[in-house]
Coordinates of C-alpha atoms in Angstrom, one line a residue:
Chain J
S1 CA 0.0 0.0 0.0
Q2 CA 1.1 3.6 -0.6
Q3 CA 1.9 5.8 2.4
G4 CA 1.5 9.0 0.5
E5 CA -1.4 10.4 -1.4
E6 CA -0.9 13.3 -3.8
D7 CA -3.6 15.7 -4.6
P8 CA -4.7 16.5 -7.2
Q9 CA -4.1 13.4 -9.3
A10 CA -3.8 15.6 -12.4
L11 CA -3.3 19.3 -12.9
S12 CA -3.4 21.4 -16.1
I13 CA -2.2 25.0 -16.1
Q14 CA -1.0 27.7 -18.4
E15 CA 2.6 28.6 -18.7
G16 CA 3.5 31.3 -16.2
E17 CA 0.9 30.2 -13.6
N18 CA 1.8 28.6 -10.3
A19 CA 1.2 24.9 -9.6
T20 CA 0.5 23.6 -6.1
M21 CA 0.5 19.9 -5.3
N22 CA -0.2 18.3 -1.9
C23 CA 0.9 15.2 -0.3
S24 CA -0.5 13.5 2.8
Y25 CA 1.1 10.6 4.7
K26 CA 0.1 8.3 7.5
T27 CA 3.0 7.7 9.9
S28 CA 5.8 9.7 11.5
I29 CA 8.7 10.4 9.3
N30 CA 12.4 11.5 9.4
N31 CA 12.1 13.4 6.1
L32 CA 9.9 13.9 3.1
Q33 CA 11.2 14.3 -0.5
W34 CA 9.7 15.4 -3.8
Y35 CA 10.7 13.9 -7.1
R36 CA 9.9 14.6 -10.7
Q37 CA 9.4 11.9 -13.4
N38 CA 9.3 12.5 -17.1
S39 CA 7.5 10.0 -19.4
G40 CA 8.0 6.9 -17.2
R41 CA 11.7 7.3 -16.9
G42 CA 14.0 7.7 -13.9
L43 CA 13.0 10.0 -11.1
V44 CA 14.8 13.3 -10.4
H45 CA 15.2 14.5 -6.9
L46 CA 13.8 18.0 -6.4
I47 CA 14.0 18.8 -2.7
L48 CA 14.2 17.2 0.7
I49 CA 12.7 18.6 3.9
R50 CA 13.4 17.1 7.3
S51 CA 10.8 16.6 10.0
N52 CA 12.0 19.5 12.0
E53 CA 11.8 22.0 9.1
R54 CA 8.6 23.7 8.1
E55 CA 9.5 25.4 4.8
K56 CA 12.2 25.1 2.2
H57 CA 13.0 26.8 -1.1
S58 CA 15.0 25.8 -4.1
G59 CA 14.8 28.0 -7.2
R60 CA 11.2 28.2 -8.3
L61 CA 10.2 25.4 -5.8
R62 CA 8.8 26.0 -2.4
V63 CA 8.0 23.0 -0.1
T64 CA 6.1 23.2 3.2
L65 CA 5.8 20.4 5.8
D66 CA 3.1 20.2 8.5
T67 CA 3.9 17.2 10.7
S68 CA 0.8 17.8 12.9
K69 CA -1.4 17.3 9.8
K70 CA 1.0 14.8 8.2
S71 CA 1.0 16.8 5.0
S72 CA 3.3 18.6 2.6
S73 CA 2.8 20.9 -0.4
L74 CA 5.0 21.6 -3.4
L75 CA 4.6 24.9 -5.1
I76 CA 6.2 25.5 -8.5
T77 CA 6.1 29.2 -9.4
A78 CA 6.1 30.7 -12.9
S79 CA 5.6 27.3 -14.5
R80 CA 7.2 26.4 -17.8
A81 CA 6.3 23.8 -20.4
A82 CA 9.4 21.9 -19.3
D83 CA 7.8 21.4 -15.9
T84 CA 5.3 19.0 -17.5
A85 CA 5.9 15.7 -15.6
S86 CA 4.6 13.5 -12.8
Y87 CA 5.5 14.6 -9.3
F88 CA 5.8 12.3 -6.3
C89 CA 6.4 12.7 -2.7
A90 CA 8.4 10.1 -0.8
T91 CA 8.6 9.5 2.9
D92 CA 10.9 7.4 4.9
L93 CA 9.6 5.8 8.1
S94 CA 11.0 7.0 11.3
S95 CA 11.0 3.5 12.7
G96 CA 14.3 2.9 11.1
T97 CA 13.2 0.3 8.6
Y98 CA 15.0 2.0 5.7
K99 CA 12.0 2.1 3.5
Y100 CA 11.0 4.9 1.2
I101 CA 7.3 5.1 0.5
F102 CA 6.2 7.0 -2.6
G103 CA 2.8 8.5 -3.2
T104 CA 0.5 8.0 -6.1
G105 CA 1.8 11.1 -7.9
T106 CA 0.4 14.3 -9.5
R107 CA 0.5 14.5 -13.3
L108 CA 1.2 18.1 -14.1
K109 CA 0.7 19.5 -17.6
V110 CA 1.9 23.0 -18.4
L111 CA 0.4 24.4 -21.6
A112 CA 2.4 26.8 -23.7
Chain N
D1 CA 30.7 12.1 -13.5
A2 CA 28.5 9.2 -14.6
G3 CA 25.0 8.9 -13.1
V4 CA 23.3 5.8 -11.9
T5 CA 23.3 3.1 -14.7
Q6 CA 21.0 0.2 -15.2
S7 CA 21.0 -2.6 -17.6
P8 CA 19.3 -3.8 -19.6
T9 CA 17.1 -0.9 -20.7
H10 CA 14.3 -3.2 -21.9
L11 CA 13.6 -6.8 -21.4
I12 CA 11.0 -9.3 -22.6
K13 CA 10.5 -12.5 -20.8
T14 CA 7.8 -15.2 -20.6
R15 CA 6.0 -16.5 -17.6
G16 CA 8.0 -18.8 -15.4
Q17 CA 11.4 -17.5 -16.5
H18 CA 14.0 -15.8 -14.3
V19 CA 15.4 -12.3 -14.8
T20 CA 18.5 -10.5 -13.4
L21 CA 18.6 -6.7 -13.5
R22 CA 21.7 -4.7 -12.8
C23 CA 22.5 -1.4 -11.3
S24 CA 25.7 0.7 -10.7
P25 CA 25.3 3.7 -8.4
I26 CA 27.3 6.9 -8.6
S27 CA 30.9 6.4 -7.5
G28 CA 31.1 6.8 -3.7
H29 CA 27.5 6.0 -3.1
K30 CA 27.2 2.9 -0.8
S31 CA 23.4 2.6 -0.7
V32 CA 21.3 1.0 -3.4
S33 CA 17.5 0.7 -3.4
W34 CA 15.2 -1.1 -5.8
Y35 CA 11.7 -0.1 -6.7
Q36 CA 9.0 -1.5 -8.9
Q37 CA 6.7 1.0 -10.7
V38 CA 3.6 -0.3 -12.4
L39 CA 2.2 2.0 -15.1
G40 CA 0.2 4.9 -13.6
Q41 CA 1.4 4.3 -10.0
G42 CA 4.2 5.5 -7.8
P43 CA 7.3 3.4 -7.2
Q44 CA 6.9 0.5 -4.7
F45 CA 9.9 -0.2 -2.5
I46 CA 11.5 -3.6 -2.9
F47 CA 14.9 -3.6 -1.2
Q48 CA 17.5 -1.4 0.2
Y49 CA 21.2 -2.4 0.6
Y50 CA 23.8 -0.4 2.4
E51 CA 27.4 -1.4 2.6
K52 CA 26.4 -4.8 1.1
E53 CA 23.9 -5.6 3.8
E54 CA 20.1 -5.7 3.4
R55 CA 18.7 -2.7 5.3
G56 CA 15.1 -2.9 4.2
R57 CA 12.6 -5.0 2.4
G58 CA 9.2 -4.2 1.0
N59 CA 6.1 -6.4 0.7
F60 CA 7.3 -8.5 -2.2
P61 CA 7.3 -12.3 -2.4
D62 CA 10.4 -14.4 -1.9
R63 CA 10.7 -14.7 -5.7
F64 CA 12.4 -11.3 -5.5
S65 CA 15.9 -11.3 -4.2
A66 CA 18.9 -8.9 -4.4
R67 CA 22.5 -8.5 -3.5
Q68 CA 25.1 -5.8 -3.4
F69 CA 28.7 -6.4 -4.5
P70 CA 31.9 -5.1 -3.0
N71 CA 32.0 -2.3 -5.6
Y72 CA 28.4 -1.3 -4.4
S73 CA 26.8 -2.3 -7.7
S74 CA 23.7 -4.4 -7.2
E75 CA 21.6 -7.1 -8.9
L76 CA 17.8 -7.7 -8.5
N77 CA 16.7 -11.2 -9.3
V78 CA 13.1 -12.3 -9.9
N79 CA 12.2 -16.0 -10.3
A80 CA 9.2 -17.6 -11.7
L81 CA 8.0 -14.5 -13.5
L82 CA 4.3 -13.6 -13.5
L83 CA 2.4 -11.4 -15.9
G84 CA 2.0 -9.0 -12.9
D85 CA 5.8 -8.5 -12.7
S86 CA 5.7 -6.4 -15.8
A87 CA 6.8 -3.0 -14.7
L88 CA 9.6 -0.4 -14.7
Y89 CA 12.3 -1.4 -12.3
L90 CA 14.1 1.5 -10.8
C91 CA 17.4 1.5 -9.0
A92 CA 18.4 4.4 -6.7
G93 CA 21.7 5.1 -5.1
G94 CA 22.7 7.4 -2.2
T95 CA 25.2 8.3 0.4
A96 CA 23.1 7.2 3.4
S97 CA 19.7 5.8 4.1
Y98 CA 17.9 9.0 4.9
N99 CA 19.3 11.3 2.3
E100 CA 18.2 12.0 -1.3
Q101 CA 18.3 9.2 -3.7
F102 CA 19.7 9.3 -7.3
F103 CA 17.7 7.3 -9.7
G104 CA 18.8 5.4 -12.7
P105 CA 16.7 5.4 -16.0
G106 CA 15.1 2.1 -15.1
T107 CA 14.7 -1.3 -16.8
R108 CA 11.3 -1.9 -18.5
L109 CA 10.4 -5.5 -18.0
T110 CA 7.6 -7.1 -20.0
V111 CA 6.4 -10.6 -19.1
L112 CA 4.4 -12.4 -21.8

């Protein structure tokens, strides 16, 4: 079963708009990561946020983490056609089992 | 600097056969994880190896096995293939269990 659930499942926006994706998870974590996947190929790491952090920025990306609500959001500002991809959140389990659990993904389409 | 490499890129097998997939992490990365990604879903954790020892195992049957070699490359073996094993198999390397993972391009396995 998947620990994380992304919302929405699919998102279509115009170039230049902002895209927001949400991720909810079920158990305590050490960190949460966001990945991008183009056309069913390998995943690219975007950003990692640790459980004691609340917000993190990287270029046009902004990630927030609310451990009390067990949720995270990824904001992509000023989106570009090249941002079209599937986005996944991944959580480790703080129980030390060395397992990363990926969510179901959000398919983002940015229209030029 | 070479990224994570996986071989083969594509593979077609028939039910009941055995398959071996290979992965080489980035030089200096001692952790290797394997994931199965069925079309339209997020990656599912299969195994993690760190310093040649199994550190985590997902909910996969005993038909799935893996090992890590002294040079930190890894093999994933699947016996008695089923149609449901058709998927993209992803390998990810990293420096430690709870840091970002660097994914390879994947091996697309089709079981007929």
